GROMACS .gro file of C-alpha atoms in nm:
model
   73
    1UNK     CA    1   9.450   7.021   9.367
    2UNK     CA    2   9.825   7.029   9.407
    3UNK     CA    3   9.883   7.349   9.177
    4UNK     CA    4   9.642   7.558   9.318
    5UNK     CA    5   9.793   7.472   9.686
    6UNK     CA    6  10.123   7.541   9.568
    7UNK     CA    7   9.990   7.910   9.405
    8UNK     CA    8   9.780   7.967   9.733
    9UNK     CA    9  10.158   7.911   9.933
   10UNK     CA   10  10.354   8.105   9.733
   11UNK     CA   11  10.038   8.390   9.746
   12UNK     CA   12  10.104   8.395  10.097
   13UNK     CA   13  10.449   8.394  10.127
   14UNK     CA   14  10.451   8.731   9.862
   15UNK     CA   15  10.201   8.863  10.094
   16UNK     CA   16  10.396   8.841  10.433
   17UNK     CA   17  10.752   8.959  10.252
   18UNK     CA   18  10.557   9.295  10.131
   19UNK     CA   19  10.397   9.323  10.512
   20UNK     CA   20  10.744   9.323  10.647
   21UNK     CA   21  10.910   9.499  10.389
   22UNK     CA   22  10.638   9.762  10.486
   23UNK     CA   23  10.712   9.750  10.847
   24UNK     CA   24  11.054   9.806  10.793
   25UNK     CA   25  11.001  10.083  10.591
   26UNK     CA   26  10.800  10.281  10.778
   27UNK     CA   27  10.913  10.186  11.152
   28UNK     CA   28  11.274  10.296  11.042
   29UNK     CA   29  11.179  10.614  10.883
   30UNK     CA   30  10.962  10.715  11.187
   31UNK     CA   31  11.282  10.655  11.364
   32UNK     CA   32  11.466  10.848  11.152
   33UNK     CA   33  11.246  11.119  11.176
   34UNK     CA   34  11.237  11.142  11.554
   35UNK     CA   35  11.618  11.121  11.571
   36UNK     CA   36  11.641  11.391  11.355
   37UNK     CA   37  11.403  11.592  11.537
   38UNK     CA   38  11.590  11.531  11.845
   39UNK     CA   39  11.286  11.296  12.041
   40UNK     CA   40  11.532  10.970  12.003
   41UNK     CA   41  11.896  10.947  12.026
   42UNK     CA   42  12.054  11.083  11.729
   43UNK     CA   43  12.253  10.788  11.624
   44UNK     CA   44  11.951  10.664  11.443
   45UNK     CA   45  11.983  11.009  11.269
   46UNK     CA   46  12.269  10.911  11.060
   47UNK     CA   47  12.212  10.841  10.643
   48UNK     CA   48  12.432  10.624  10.419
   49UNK     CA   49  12.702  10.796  10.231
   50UNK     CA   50  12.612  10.609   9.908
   51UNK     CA   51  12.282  10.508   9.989
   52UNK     CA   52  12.143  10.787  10.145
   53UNK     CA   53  11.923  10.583  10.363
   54UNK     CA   54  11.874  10.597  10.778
   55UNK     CA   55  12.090  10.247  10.731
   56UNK     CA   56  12.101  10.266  11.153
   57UNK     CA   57  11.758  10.230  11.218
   58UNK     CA   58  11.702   9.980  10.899
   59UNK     CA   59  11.933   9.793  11.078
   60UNK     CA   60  11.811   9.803  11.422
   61UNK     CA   61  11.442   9.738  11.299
   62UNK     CA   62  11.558   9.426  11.100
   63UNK     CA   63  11.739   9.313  11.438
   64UNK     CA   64  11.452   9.369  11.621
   65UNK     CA   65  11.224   9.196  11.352
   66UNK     CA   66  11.422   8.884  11.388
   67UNK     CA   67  11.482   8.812  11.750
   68UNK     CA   68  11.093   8.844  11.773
   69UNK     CA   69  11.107   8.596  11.479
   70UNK     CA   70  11.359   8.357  11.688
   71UNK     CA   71  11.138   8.394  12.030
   72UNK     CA   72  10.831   8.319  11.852
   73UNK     CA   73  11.022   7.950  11.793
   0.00000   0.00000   0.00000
């Protein structure tokens, strides 16, 4: 009944934040990788001094990620 609802919501909810964790991932290190190779603008090029991650094209993915999210209202 009402547990096995609750397990099945949560099951998805896990599910979709690993799919977009994913997406980030690997959209912002293909844009990384093209700055860097000089096919996109460079600024997406740049790593974090402490991080050491393309923090530019995290960024712009996430922003990109959420105004589709705030369209799809």
């Amino acid at each position: 009944g009402y547990k096995l609802a609750l397990l099945a919501i949560i099951a998805v909810l896990l599910s979709t934040l690993g799919t977009i964790e994913t997406q980030i991932l690997q959209f912002s290190r293909t844009l990384f990788a093209q700055a860097r190779d000089g096919v996109l603008h460079n600024i997406f090029a740049s790593i974090h001094y402490k991080w050491k991650t393309p923090y530019k094209a995290i960024l712009t993915i996430w922003i990109r990620h959420q105004n589709k999210n705030l369209l799809s209202l």
